[in-house]
Amino acid sequence: MRRELRVFAVDVRRDTRGVVFVLRGDLDFHSAVQLYEAGDRELGTREDTGAVVIDCSHLTYCDSTGITALLKLYNQLSGQGRVLRLAAVPAFLDRLFNLTGLNQIFSLYADADEALAAHAADHGALAAGTDEPVRPSGENVG
């Protein structure tokens, strides 16, 4: 059975709370480079502490290369002491995350606004001197 290919795009939305990468279409071997480039362009030169959210609400497919791209971004941000938040993860990807244990690595949220708000809450808790940030409210969405 042949899968219909969908054009991939990364739309970047930046506001005072952080940056949201909206993924559209198929994230795979051929398109992962677009996510790498967007990440490098938006995060590579900034000394920012705002939220970094990947909005997956328009993601139609994700293969192992796409997962690797998400993990690379996660590792890049972790090295900076930052958190990658995934929003609106489709059921097919949520299932894969649960099967592979990636749901224990990625912070998952119902939508981008919830992820941005969680970052603000985490940042506020850390600024107030608590030892640990607030845990995500939506561990498994889908």
Tab-separated table of C-alpha atoms in Angstrom, residues 43-112:
chain	number	residue	atom	x	y	z
A	43	LEU	CA	17.500	28.775	18.517
A	44	GLY	CA	21.123	28.632	17.436
A	45	THR	CA	22.094	32.242	18.088
A	46	ARG	CA	19.641	33.247	20.796
A	47	GLU	CA	20.352	33.363	24.518
A	48	ASP	CA	16.657	32.962	25.194
A	49	THR	CA	14.858	31.427	28.160
A	50	GLY	CA	11.406	31.414	26.573
A	51	ALA	CA	9.407	28.285	25.866
A	52	VAL	CA	10.203	26.071	22.892
A	53	VAL	CA	7.093	24.302	21.661
A	54	ILE	CA	6.592	21.929	18.755
A	55	ASP	CA	2.933	22.103	17.687
A	56	CYS	CA	2.097	18.754	16.060
A	57	SER	CA	-1.588	19.472	15.398
A	58	HIS	CA	-1.019	19.477	11.613
A	59	LEU	CA	1.526	16.651	11.523
A	60	THR	CA	0.246	13.832	9.309
A	61	TYR	CA	3.163	11.378	9.460
A	62	CYS	CA	6.450	10.928	11.298
A	63	ASP	CA	9.051	8.248	10.597
A	64	SER	CA	12.202	7.344	12.533
A	65	THR	CA	14.111	10.228	10.950
A	66	GLY	CA	11.428	12.614	12.157
A	67	ILE	CA	11.669	11.174	15.677
A	68	THR	CA	15.458	11.584	15.484
A	69	ALA	CA	14.997	15.245	14.513
A	70	LEU	CA	12.763	15.802	17.558
A	71	LEU	CA	15.305	14.047	19.804
A	72	LYS	CA	18.142	16.142	18.377
A	73	LEU	CA	16.232	19.323	19.183
A	74	TYR	CA	15.431	17.946	22.649
A	75	ASN	CA	19.131	17.222	23.272
A	76	GLN	CA	20.203	20.635	21.967
A	77	LEU	CA	17.807	22.375	24.346
A	78	SER	CA	18.635	20.091	27.277
A	79	GLY	CA	22.282	21.046	26.846
A	80	GLN	CA	21.189	24.661	27.342
A	81	GLY	CA	19.116	23.786	30.422
A	82	ARG	CA	15.889	24.262	28.459
A	83	VAL	CA	12.826	22.079	27.884
A	84	LEU	CA	11.258	21.035	24.583
A	85	ARG	CA	7.472	20.839	24.846
A	86	LEU	CA	5.352	18.943	22.309
A	87	ALA	CA	1.761	20.033	21.797
A	88	ALA	CA	-1.244	18.405	20.130
A	89	VAL	CA	0.585	15.150	19.447
A	90	PRO	CA	-1.547	13.059	17.059
A	91	ALA	CA	-2.743	9.619	18.215
A	92	PHE	CA	-0.364	7.705	15.926
A	93	LEU	CA	2.662	9.516	17.390
A	94	ASP	CA	1.385	9.383	20.963
A	95	ARG	CA	1.042	5.593	20.611
A	96	LEU	CA	4.608	5.345	19.320
A	97	PHE	CA	5.883	7.505	22.188
A	98	ASN	CA	4.104	5.215	24.675
A	99	LEU	CA	5.473	2.034	23.083
A	100	THR	CA	9.059	3.314	22.973
A	101	GLY	CA	9.116	5.187	26.292
A	102	LEU	CA	9.622	8.553	24.597
A	103	ASN	CA	6.570	9.799	26.508
A	104	GLN	CA	8.894	9.743	29.542
A	105	ILE	CA	11.335	12.080	27.769
A	106	PHE	CA	9.100	14.553	25.963
A	107	SER	CA	6.753	16.896	27.816
A	108	LEU	CA	3.360	16.523	26.098
A	109	TYR	CA	0.524	19.050	26.154
A	110	ALA	CA	-2.967	19.304	24.699
A	111	ASP	CA	-2.120	22.434	22.680
A	112	ALA	CA	0.530	25.093	22.204
